[in-house]
C-alpha cells in the first residue's frame, strides 16, 4: 500500500517571533519510504497552513496540493512553514521585502530579509540534513501566493544562488511596484532561472492600474533573459480556490524538463 506522508512539526523562528510555536508542513512523495536510495527536489512554500489541509486553512479552504501531487505521481518534497498570524500585521511584515504604506494596513515595516535568511540558513539546512533531498540550486524551488507570491519573486531575485525556480501566484506587487522594479533591474540572475507568475482577471480591479503594473514587472523579468511563464487567469480571484486551479500550470513550470 502506498502511504503519502505529511509531517507536521512544531517549530519556532526566534529571529521573528521568539519562542512562539508555528506549524511546519513537510510533504514526502509516495516513493520516499519505498525507494530508500532516491533523492528528491524540494519546493519551499509560504503560508503553509493553507497548502494541504482545509482544517488548518485561514479561510477554511486549502490549495489541496497533496491531492494533486498524489494524482499526478509528482516526486517532489514540499516544505511549507505557516505564516505569522499576529493580528498586528505579522504576516505582512514577514512577507514584504521592503517597507510600504497602505491606507488599510498603515505603515508596514519589512522583515522579509530576516524571513528569507531563516529559510536559507536555518530551514533549508535542517531539511537537507533530515531528508533525502537534492540540495543543489537546480533542484531547489520556492512558491507562494499574494504576499507569499511577492516573497517568491524576492527570493528568486535576491537569493538566486539558492533557488533556481519560483512561482508567484497573484503576487502583491501593489505594495511597491517601483521598489520591485528596481530590485529586478539590479538583480544578478542566472539565465537558467525559471519564473511562473499569474494574476486573476477578477482581482485586477482591486488596485489601480494593476494590469499595467503586472505587465511592467513581467516585461522587466523577461528583459533579464529568464524563462518566464506569465499568465492572466480567466475568472481568477484572490483565493485559495482559484490558486488551487493554477497548480497544474505552476508545478509543470517548476518541473519543466526535470
XYZ file of N, CA and C in Angstrom:
774
model
N 0.842 -1.197 0.000
C 0.000 0.000 0.000
C 0.878 1.247 0.000
N 0.545 2.185 -0.868
C 1.287 3.437 -0.943
C 0.842 4.371 0.176
N 1.796 4.887 0.907
C 1.489 5.801 2.008
C 2.031 7.188 1.677
N 1.135 8.156 1.633
C 1.538 9.540 1.427
C 1.769 10.171 2.791
N 2.927 10.756 2.965
C 3.303 11.265 4.281
C 3.330 12.796 4.275
N 2.671 13.397 5.241
C 2.859 14.814 5.525
C 3.243 14.925 6.991
N 4.496 15.246 7.227
C 4.953 15.502 8.592
C 4.531 16.907 8.997
N 4.077 17.062 10.222
C 3.763 18.387 10.747
C 4.588 18.592 12.009
N 5.494 19.542 11.941
C 6.372 19.839 13.073
C 5.906 21.116 13.764
N 6.135 21.184 15.056
C 6.032 22.448 15.780
C 7.414 23.082 15.788
N 7.502 24.302 15.272
C 8.794 24.966 15.198
C 8.700 26.373 15.795
N 9.849 26.962 16.042
C 9.927 28.372 16.423
C 10.883 29.067 15.463
N 10.665 30.361 15.271
C 11.589 31.186 14.490
C 11.998 32.338 15.402
N 13.024 32.119 16.234
C 13.392 33.115 17.247
C 13.656 34.496 16.668
N 14.217 34.536 15.445
C 14.549 35.827 14.830
C 13.307 36.661 14.549
N 12.153 35.999 14.444
C 10.922 36.686 14.071
C 9.887 36.724 15.191
N 9.649 35.588 15.827
C 8.569 35.515 16.816
C 8.993 34.816 18.102
N 10.273 34.893 18.422
C 10.738 34.337 19.690
C 10.434 32.857 19.832
N 9.827 32.474 20.947
C 9.524 31.068 21.215
C 8.084 30.697 20.869
N 7.414 31.550 20.132
C 6.043 31.249 19.718
C 6.042 30.117 18.689
N 5.213 29.099 18.921
C 5.148 27.947 18.026
C 4.370 28.265 16.767
N 4.809 27.665 15.680
C 4.016 27.644 14.454
C 4.241 26.295 13.778
N 3.392 25.947 12.849
C 3.463 24.650 12.189
C 4.401 24.703 10.982
N 5.078 23.597 10.743
C 5.856 23.377 9.529
C 5.343 22.098 8.886
N 4.890 22.208 7.637
C 4.314 21.074 6.910
C 5.342 20.553 5.911
N 5.572 19.236 5.934
C 6.554 18.617 5.055
C 5.891 17.441 4.331
N 5.750 17.596 3.035
C 5.149 16.544 2.196
C 6.258 15.680 1.605
N 6.142 14.370 1.817
C 7.072 13.411 1.229
C 6.345 12.607 0.159
N 6.910 12.478 -1.031
C 6.215 11.789 -2.130
C 6.028 10.309 -1.851
N 5.157 9.695 -2.652
C 4.747 8.318 -2.346
C 5.867 7.296 -2.445
N 6.950 7.620 -3.126
C 8.045 6.653 -3.250
C 9.107 6.833 -2.174
N 8.945 7.850 -1.333
C 10.039 8.196 -0.414
C 10.412 7.037 0.507
N 9.417 6.371 1.069
C 9.689 5.291 2.020
C 9.946 3.956 1.342
N 9.721 3.906 0.032
C 9.949 2.662 -0.714
C 11.325 2.643 -1.369
N 11.694 3.750 -1.963
C 12.966 3.839 -2.668
C 13.957 4.582 -1.770
N 14.599 3.838 -0.911
C 15.430 4.468 0.120
C 16.749 5.013 -0.416
N 17.031 4.783 -1.677
C 18.240 5.350 -2.278
C 17.911 6.525 -3.198
N 16.632 6.945 -3.207
C 16.180 8.033 -4.082
C 16.292 9.375 -3.361
N 16.738 10.402 -4.116
C 16.804 11.770 -3.602
C 15.868 12.664 -4.406
N 15.349 13.735 -3.785
C 14.226 14.466 -4.369
C 14.452 15.975 -4.409
N 13.915 16.637 -5.444
C 13.897 18.107 -5.434
C 12.972 18.608 -4.341
N 13.171 19.855 -3.939
C 12.386 20.421 -2.839
C 11.754 21.743 -3.273
N 10.448 21.840 -3.009
C 9.710 23.084 -3.199
C 9.400 23.684 -1.829
N 9.900 24.891 -1.576
C 9.573 25.623 -0.356
C 8.395 26.542 -0.657
N 7.452 26.626 0.287
C 6.260 27.437 0.076
C 5.961 28.305 1.290
N 5.299 29.412 1.039
C 4.839 30.301 2.104
C 3.405 29.928 2.508
N 2.956 30.449 3.650
C 1.585 30.212 4.128
C 1.264 28.724 4.205
N 2.120 27.982 4.884
C 1.964 26.528 4.944
C 0.626 26.054 5.464
N -0.020 26.861 6.305
C -1.324 26.466 6.849
C -2.389 26.336 5.765
N -2.160 26.955 4.604
C -3.154 26.944 3.527
C -2.849 25.944 2.419
N -1.748 25.232 2.518
C -1.289 24.427 1.383
C -1.969 23.069 1.281
N -2.176 22.391 2.418
C -2.603 20.996 2.362
C -3.983 20.701 2.948
N -4.306 21.297 4.088
C -5.487 20.870 4.840
C -6.513 21.994 4.985
N -7.754 21.707 4.591
C -8.828 22.687 4.785
C -8.999 23.014 6.265
N -8.786 22.027 7.109
C -8.991 22.226 8.554
C -8.015 23.236 9.152
N -6.860 23.421 8.515
C -5.862 24.358 9.018
C -5.892 25.696 8.286
N -6.561 25.733 7.147
C -6.509 26.908 6.279
C -7.164 28.120 6.927
N -6.611 29.278 6.665
C -7.074 30.524 7.274
C -8.546 30.774 7.017
N -8.985 30.510 5.789
C -10.388 30.762 5.423
C -11.166 29.472 5.160
N -10.651 28.349 5.670
C -11.377 27.086 5.569
C -11.232 26.353 4.254
N -10.401 26.870 3.353
C -10.167 26.213 2.057
C -8.680 26.242 1.766
N -8.095 25.055 1.557
C -6.672 24.953 1.253
C -6.459 24.864 -0.260
N -5.202 24.801 -0.655
C -4.864 24.605 -2.069
C -5.122 23.165 -2.514
N -5.185 22.241 -1.567
C -5.350 20.841 -1.935
C -4.154 20.298 -2.702
N -2.966 20.789 -2.359
C -1.778 20.399 -3.126
C -1.463 18.915 -2.998
N -1.729 18.349 -1.839
C -1.465 16.922 -1.625
C -2.201 16.073 -2.656
N -3.473 16.392 -2.891
C -4.280 15.590 -3.814
C -3.723 15.674 -5.236
N -3.265 16.859 -5.626
C -2.713 16.999 -6.982
C -1.410 16.204 -7.114
N -0.540 16.325 -6.139
C 0.736 15.621 -6.217
C 0.541 14.112 -6.204
N -0.438 13.640 -5.436
C -0.757 12.212 -5.433
C -1.275 11.771 -6.793
N -2.247 12.513 -7.317
C -2.907 12.140 -8.573
C -1.922 12.094 -9.740
N -0.980 13.040 -9.745
C -0.024 13.125 -10.845
C 1.264 12.354 -10.572
N 1.352 11.748 -9.408
C 2.531 10.985 -9.024
C 3.801 11.839 -9.109
N 3.682 13.080 -8.668
C 4.803 14.013 -8.703
C 5.779 13.692 -7.578
N 7.020 13.451 -7.947
C 8.025 13.036 -6.967
C 8.854 14.242 -6.521
N 8.322 14.928 -5.544
C 8.942 16.155 -5.050
C 8.582 16.339 -3.582
N 9.537 16.812 -2.792
C 9.280 17.162 -1.397
C 8.771 18.604 -1.357
N 7.784 18.856 -0.501
C 7.268 20.209 -0.321
C 7.408 20.586 1.148
N 7.993 21.746 1.402
C 8.231 22.227 2.768
C 7.552 23.587 2.914
N 6.619 23.699 3.860
C 5.791 24.898 3.936
C 5.549 25.329 5.381
N 6.311 26.297 5.876
C 6.043 26.815 7.220
C 4.817 27.711 7.232
N 4.054 27.659 8.317
C 2.899 28.547 8.468
C 3.374 29.985 8.623
N 2.493 30.907 8.285
C 2.839 32.319 8.384
C 2.698 32.815 9.825
N 3.172 34.003 10.060
C 2.975 34.710 11.324
C 1.527 35.200 11.364
N 0.758 34.773 12.351
C -0.651 35.150 12.417
C -0.926 36.205 13.491
N 0.119 36.919 13.897
C -0.060 38.017 14.842
C -0.989 39.064 14.234
N -2.039 39.480 14.949
C -3.003 40.438 14.381
C -2.416 41.806 14.073
N -1.241 42.095 14.601
C -0.589 43.370 14.310
C 0.210 43.266 13.006
N -0.471 42.831 11.946
C 0.121 42.729 10.603
C 1.382 41.867 10.580
N 1.402 40.831 11.419
C 2.581 39.969 11.496
C 2.942 39.352 10.167
N 1.932 38.865 9.459
C 2.197 38.225 8.162
C 2.738 39.220 7.148
N 2.142 40.401 7.081
C 2.590 41.403 6.122
C 4.043 41.785 6.371
N 4.411 41.934 7.628
C 5.781 42.331 7.959
C 6.780 41.249 7.545
N 6.461 39.994 7.817
C 7.372 38.904 7.466
C 7.449 38.688 5.964
N 6.367 39.018 5.259
C 6.275 38.690 3.837
C 6.426 39.902 2.926
N 7.144 40.916 3.353
C 7.450 42.008 2.425
C 8.956 42.270 2.417
N 9.535 42.402 1.231
C 10.978 42.653 1.128
C 11.351 44.107 1.315
N 10.356 44.973 1.409
C 10.597 46.402 1.596
C 9.441 46.987 2.400
N 9.670 48.072 3.155
C 8.567 48.701 3.898
C 7.602 49.366 2.921
N 6.332 49.431 3.303
C 5.354 50.113 2.463
C 4.251 50.698 3.328
N 3.494 51.597 2.744
C 2.396 52.251 3.440
C 1.111 51.982 2.687
N 0.061 51.676 3.437
C -1.226 51.357 2.822
C -2.342 51.981 3.655
N -3.382 52.462 2.991
C -4.462 53.142 3.708
C -5.230 52.195 4.628
N -5.222 50.905 4.311
C -5.905 49.922 5.151
C -5.014 49.421 6.285
N -3.761 49.120 5.984
C -2.877 48.472 6.947
C -1.919 49.438 7.649
N -1.809 50.662 7.152
C -0.895 51.626 7.759
C 0.528 51.431 7.295
N 1.474 51.779 8.144
C 2.894 51.637 7.831
C 3.365 50.227 8.169
N 3.861 49.521 7.166
C 4.322 48.145 7.351
C 5.836 48.094 7.200
N 6.516 47.713 8.272
C 7.964 47.571 8.181
C 8.313 46.219 7.567
N 9.496 46.120 7.055
C 9.901 44.911 6.344
C 10.742 43.982 7.208
N 10.272 42.738 7.324
C 11.051 41.670 7.940
C 11.374 40.589 6.908
N 11.200 40.938 5.630
C 11.374 39.955 4.565
C 12.770 39.376 4.487
N 13.786 40.200 4.689
C 15.151 39.686 4.630
C 15.413 38.717 5.781
N 14.921 39.043 6.965
C 15.081 38.124 8.095
C 14.378 36.801 7.793
N 13.187 36.895 7.209
C 12.432 35.692 6.852
C 13.206 34.828 5.867
N 13.733 35.432 4.798
C 14.441 34.654 3.790
C 15.781 34.143 4.307
N 16.447 34.925 5.151
C 17.690 34.422 5.745
C 17.413 33.189 6.595
N 16.252 33.180 7.276
C 15.876 31.993 8.055
C 15.610 30.814 7.125
N 14.892 31.036 6.030
C 14.649 29.964 5.060
C 15.971 29.352 4.590
N 16.898 30.218 4.232
C 18.142 29.776 3.597
C 19.141 29.213 4.606
N 19.272 29.859 5.750
C 20.335 29.499 6.700
C 19.906 28.535 7.799
N 18.593 28.447 8.056
C 18.100 27.574 9.119
C 17.217 26.449 8.580
N 16.173 26.814 7.857
C 15.211 25.809 7.403
C 15.809 24.859 6.378
N 16.401 25.393 5.331
C 16.928 24.524 4.270
C 17.988 23.546 4.788
N 18.978 23.989 5.560
C 19.944 23.011 6.085
C 19.295 21.920 6.943
N 18.267 22.292 7.724
C 17.570 21.295 8.544
C 16.891 20.258 7.661
N 16.214 20.716 6.615
C 15.533 19.794 5.702
C 16.543 18.911 4.975
N 17.627 19.505 4.500
C 18.640 18.734 3.768
C 19.322 17.703 4.656
N 19.463 18.015 5.937
C 20.106 17.076 6.866
C 19.160 15.993 7.366
N 17.854 16.226 7.226
C 16.866 15.287 7.765
C 16.307 14.354 6.702
N 16.162 14.865 5.491
C 15.531 14.099 4.415
C 16.493 13.929 3.236
N 16.137 13.017 2.355
C 16.968 12.752 1.176
C 16.598 13.764 0.083
N 17.250 14.880 0.125
C 16.955 15.949 -0.822
C 18.060 16.083 -1.864
N 17.686 16.583 -3.026
C 18.650 17.093 -3.997
C 18.856 18.556 -3.613
N 19.902 18.824 -2.891
C 20.039 20.113 -2.206
C 20.629 21.218 -3.073
N 21.042 20.888 -4.289
C 21.664 21.884 -5.147
C 20.633 22.899 -5.657
N 21.117 24.011 -6.170
C 20.261 25.089 -6.652
C 19.290 24.615 -7.718
N 19.736 23.764 -8.631
C 18.890 23.333 -9.744
C 17.657 22.562 -9.303
N 17.666 22.064 -8.078
C 16.547 21.283 -7.569
C 15.890 21.920 -6.352
N 16.079 23.222 -6.191
C 15.508 23.948 -5.059
C 14.614 25.060 -5.586
N 13.319 24.985 -5.244
C 12.314 25.902 -5.787
C 11.587 26.615 -4.644
N 10.836 27.662 -5.001
C 10.069 28.390 -3.995
C 8.781 28.908 -4.619
N 7.697 28.956 -3.817
C 6.400 29.369 -4.361
C 5.530 29.963 -3.273
N 4.610 30.822 -3.696
C 3.648 31.397 -2.765
C 2.622 32.227 -3.507
N 1.618 32.680 -2.768
C 0.559 33.499 -3.348
C 0.407 34.792 -2.559
N -0.106 35.815 -3.216
C -0.350 37.098 -2.579
C 0.970 37.657 -2.027
N 1.053 37.954 -0.737
C 2.323 38.405 -0.168
C 3.386 37.310 -0.275
N 2.968 36.052 -0.197
C 3.896 34.944 -0.416
C 4.393 34.908 -1.845
N 3.560 35.349 -2.794
C 3.995 35.463 -4.174
C 5.040 36.553 -4.344
N 4.842 37.666 -3.646
C 5.833 38.740 -3.659
C 7.156 38.238 -3.093
N 7.073 37.476 -2.008
C 8.286 36.938 -1.396
C 8.984 35.926 -2.299
N 8.213 35.211 -3.091
C 8.815 34.261 -4.034
C 9.615 35.000 -5.098
N 9.087 36.142 -5.560
C 9.844 36.968 -6.500
C 11.112 37.507 -5.835
N 10.969 37.978 -4.617
C 12.126 38.470 -3.859
C 13.183 37.375 -3.715
N 12.745 36.173 -3.394
C 13.677 35.060 -3.186
C 14.442 34.734 -4.465
N 13.739 34.698 -5.593
C 14.405 34.316 -6.845
C 15.332 35.427 -7.334
N 15.058 36.665 -6.924
C 15.902 37.788 -7.330
C 17.133 37.934 -6.442
N 16.916 37.881 -5.124
C 17.993 38.171 -4.182
C 18.701 36.922 -3.649
N 18.090 35.768 -3.818
C 18.694 34.513 -3.355
C 18.775 33.536 -4.522
N 19.134 34.075 -5.682
C 19.170 33.273 -6.907
C 20.244 32.193 -6.868
N 21.205 32.354 -5.985
C 22.229 31.321 -5.826
C 21.691 30.110 -5.069
N 20.515 30.263 -4.454
C 19.889 29.164 -3.706
C 18.725 28.565 -4.490
N 17.880 29.421 -5.071
C 16.666 28.977 -5.760
C 16.804 29.190 -7.264
N 16.495 28.159 -8.028
C 16.576 28.268 -9.490
C 15.225 28.539 -10.122
N 14.134 28.235 -9.413
C 12.804 28.370 -9.990
C 11.819 28.871 -8.929
N 10.865 29.704 -9.374
C 9.907 30.280 -8.436
C 8.539 30.389 -9.087
N 7.503 30.294 -8.249
C 6.127 30.512 -8.697
C 5.510 31.590 -7.822
N 4.996 32.638 -8.460
C 4.382 33.762 -7.744
C 2.950 33.917 -8.230
N 2.012 33.414 -7.433
C 0.601 33.486 -7.791
C -0.006 34.742 -7.172
N -0.642 35.559 -7.988
C -1.262 36.808 -7.521
C -0.314 37.604 -6.627
N 0.924 37.816 -7.046
C 1.890 38.478 -6.163
C 1.466 39.909 -5.837
N 1.712 40.317 -4.609
C 1.275 41.632 -4.131
C 2.236 42.723 -4.587
N 2.343 42.895 -5.891
C 3.249 43.911 -6.419
C 2.716 45.324 -6.176
N 1.442 45.430 -5.785
C 0.848 46.729 -5.474
C 1.525 47.404 -4.283
N 2.206 46.625 -3.451
C 2.825 47.193 -2.257
C 3.956 48.168 -2.588
N 4.563 47.994 -3.755
C 5.679 48.871 -4.132
C 6.221 48.503 -5.488
N 5.449 48.716 -6.557
C 5.884 48.288 -7.892
C 7.214 48.879 -8.328
N 7.477 50.127 -7.975
C 8.741 50.737 -8.366
C 9.908 50.145 -7.567
N 9.656 49.812 -6.313
C 10.690 49.174 -5.494
C 11.014 47.787 -6.043
N 9.967 47.048 -6.446
C 10.181 45.728 -7.029
C 10.898 45.843 -8.365
N 10.510 46.837 -9.164
C 11.156 47.054 -10.457
C 12.649 47.336 -10.282
N 12.984 48.152 -9.286
C 14.392 48.446 -9.020
C 15.145 47.187 -8.603
N 14.481 46.350 -7.815
C 15.090 45.104 -7.374
C 15.387 44.199 -8.567
N 14.430 44.128 -9.494
C 14.627 43.313 -10.695
C 15.788 43.867 -11.521
N 15.796 45.164 -11.705
C 16.833 45.809 -12.515
C 18.226 45.529 -11.964
N 18.350 45.541 -10.644
C 19.666 45.385 -10.018
C 20.039 43.938 -9.734
N 19.111 43.014 -9.952
C 19.349 41.613 -9.586
C 20.354 40.947 -10.521
N 21.177 40.102 -9.935
C 22.120 39.278 -10.694
C 21.499 37.895 -10.846
N 20.807 37.682 -11.962
C 20.014 36.474 -12.147
C 20.658 35.563 -13.176
N 20.809 34.300 -12.814
C 21.313 33.306 -13.746
C 20.296 33.102 -14.870
N 20.733 33.053 -16.134
C 19.785 32.925 -17.243
C 19.013 31.611 -17.279
N 19.396 30.634 -16.480
C 18.608 29.397 -16.436
C 17.449 29.485 -15.448
N 17.253 30.652 -14.840
C 16.188 30.853 -13.858
C 14.817 30.742 -14.522
N 13.885 30.092 -13.819
C 12.516 29.913 -14.312
C 11.557 30.580 -13.334
N 10.632 31.376 -13.855
C 9.631 32.038 -13.021
C 8.246 31.846 -13.624
N 7.315 31.407 -12.794
C 5.891 31.385 -13.136
C 5.221 32.526 -12.372
N 4.401 33.312 -13.050
C 3.706 34.409 -12.386
C 2.323 34.563 -13.007
N 1.301 34.771 -12.169
C -0.037 34.968 -12.717
C -0.815 35.997 -11.913
N -1.949 36.364 -12.475
C -2.883 37.272 -11.799
C -4.268 37.019 -12.377
N -5.296 37.047 -11.526
C -6.652 36.739 -11.962
C -7.390 37.957 -12.495
N -8.225 37.760 -13.486
C -8.973 38.876 -14.058
C -9.902 39.521 -13.039
N -10.434 38.729 -12.105
C -11.392 39.267 -11.132
C -10.717 40.029 -9.997
N -9.403 39.863 -9.855
C -8.701 40.599 -8.799
C -7.980 41.837 -9.336
N -7.885 41.962 -10.639
C -7.206 43.120 -11.226
C -7.807 44.455 -10.772
N -9.153 44.570 -10.667
C -9.727 45.865 -10.267
C -9.478 46.265 -8.812
N -8.896 45.378 -8.002
C -8.687 45.698 -6.591
C -7.716 46.859 -6.405
N -6.785 47.015 -7.344
C -5.784 48.063 -7.223
C -5.661 48.817 -8.540
N -5.451 50.106 -8.458
C -5.411 50.980 -9.620
C -4.256 50.602 -10.561
N -4.574 50.537 -11.847
C -3.578 50.272 -12.891
C -2.851 48.942 -12.672
N -3.546 47.955 -12.113
C -2.889 46.697 -11.787
C -2.404 45.966 -13.037
N -3.170 46.002 -14.117
C -2.747 45.297 -15.325
C -1.456 45.901 -15.876
N -1.345 47.234 -15.774
C -0.121 47.892 -16.253
C 1.076 47.539 -15.367
N 0.837 47.467 -14.060
C 1.918 47.119 -13.138
C 2.373 45.673 -13.340
N 1.411 44.794 -13.544
C 1.733 43.388 -13.779
C 2.528 43.246 -15.077
N 2.096 43.980 -16.114
C 2.788 43.930 -17.411
C 4.210 44.482 -17.284
N 4.378 45.542 -16.493
C 5.701 46.130 -16.308
C 6.653 45.137 -15.657
N 6.178 44.495 -14.580
C 7.029 43.532 -13.877
C 7.347 42.345 -14.778
N 6.359 41.866 -15.537
C 6.594 40.751 -16.471
C 7.642 41.133 -17.503
N 7.505 42.335 -18.054
C 8.450 42.797 -19.070
C 9.859 42.901 -18.521
N 9.980 43.424 -17.307
C 11.310 43.575 -16.715
C 11.953 42.221 -16.424
N 11.142 41.258 -16.005
C 11.677 39.912 -15.776
C 12.163 39.298 -17.092
N 11.405 39.500 -18.167
C 11.812 38.957 -19.465
C 13.106 39.601 -19.949
N 13.271 40.886 -19.645
C 14.489 41.573 -20.072
C 15.726 41.058 -19.342
N 15.532 40.348 -18.244
C 16.650 39.716 -17.545
C 17.020 38.372 -18.182
N 16.321 38.026 -19.275
C 16.614 36.805 -20.049
C 16.331 35.516 -19.277
N 15.370 35.596 -18.347
C 14.982 34.378 -17.644
C 13.846 33.696 -18.402
N 13.508 32.502 -18.007
C 12.418 31.750 -18.617
C 11.143 32.051 -17.840
N 10.314 32.912 -18.403
C 9.123 33.405 -17.697
C 7.849 32.838 -18.302
N 6.992 32.318 -17.426
C 5.633 31.927 -17.803
C 4.692 32.877 -17.073
N 4.147 33.867 -17.791
C 3.303 34.903 -17.192
C 1.890 34.773 -17.742
N 0.907 34.692 -16.823
C -0.473 34.435 -17.244
C -1.449 35.400 -16.573
N -2.499 35.766 -17.323
C -3.685 36.375 -16.750
C -4.744 35.284 -16.706
N -5.218 34.954 -15.517
C -6.106 33.805 -15.324
C -7.560 34.221 -15.559
N -8.246 33.632 -16.532
C -9.660 33.951 -16.752
C -10.492 33.642 -15.513
N -11.255 34.628 -15.054
C -12.120 34.490 -13.877
C -11.343 34.196 -12.590
N -10.050 34.411 -12.617
C -9.233 34.152 -11.429
C -9.502 35.155 -10.325
N -9.587 34.659 -9.104
C -9.837 35.501 -7.932
C -8.677 35.386 -6.951
N -8.689 36.242 -5.939
C -7.649 36.241 -4.921
C -8.071 35.282 -3.808
N -7.919 33.997 -4.070
C -8.426 32.995 -3.125
C -7.716 31.668 -3.330
N -7.724 30.861 -2.267
C -7.123 29.530 -2.348
C -7.829 28.664 -3.386
N -9.131 28.823 -3.522
C -9.870 28.023 -4.505
C -9.383 28.312 -5.920
N -9.072 29.571 -6.193
C -8.558 29.937 -7.512
C -7.111 29.471 -7.678
N -6.304 29.642 -6.646
C -4.903 29.220 -6.743
C -4.789 27.708 -6.897
N -5.717 26.979 -6.305
C -5.713 25.525 -6.477
C -5.825 25.150 -7.951
N -6.637 25.905 -8.696
C -6.825 25.616 -10.125
C -5.566 25.901 -10.939
N -4.659 26.694 -10.373
C -3.429 27.028 -11.095
C -2.289 26.058 -10.783
N -2.518 25.103 -9.892
C -1.456 24.166 -9.518
C -0.849 23.460 -10.732
N -1.661 22.928 -11.667
C -1.038 22.257 -12.820
C -0.110 23.170 -13.611
N -0.468 24.432 -13.722
C 0.340 25.362 -14.505
C 1.672 25.656 -13.827
N 1.633 25.961 -12.511
C 2.888 26.351 -11.887
C 3.781 25.157 -11.560
N 3.189 23.997 -11.216
C 4.018 22.818 -10.937
C 4.703 22.345 -12.215
N 3.979 22.328 -13.324
C 4.587 21.921 -14.585
C 5.687 22.886 -15.012
N 5.514 24.176 -14.695
C 6.571 25.145 -14.999
C 7.792 24.897 -14.136
N 7.585 24.679 -12.839
C 8.711 24.430 -11.945
C 9.481 23.175 -12.325
N 8.777 22.178 -12.813
C 9.400 20.896 -13.113
C 9.663 20.702 -14.605
N 9.527 21.761 -15.390
C 9.735 21.635 -16.837
C 11.144 21.144 -17.151
N 11.205 20.078 -17.943
C 12.462 19.430 -18.349
C 13.222 18.844 -17.159
N 12.503 18.580 -16.074
C 13.131 17.899 -14.929
C 12.862 16.403 -15.026
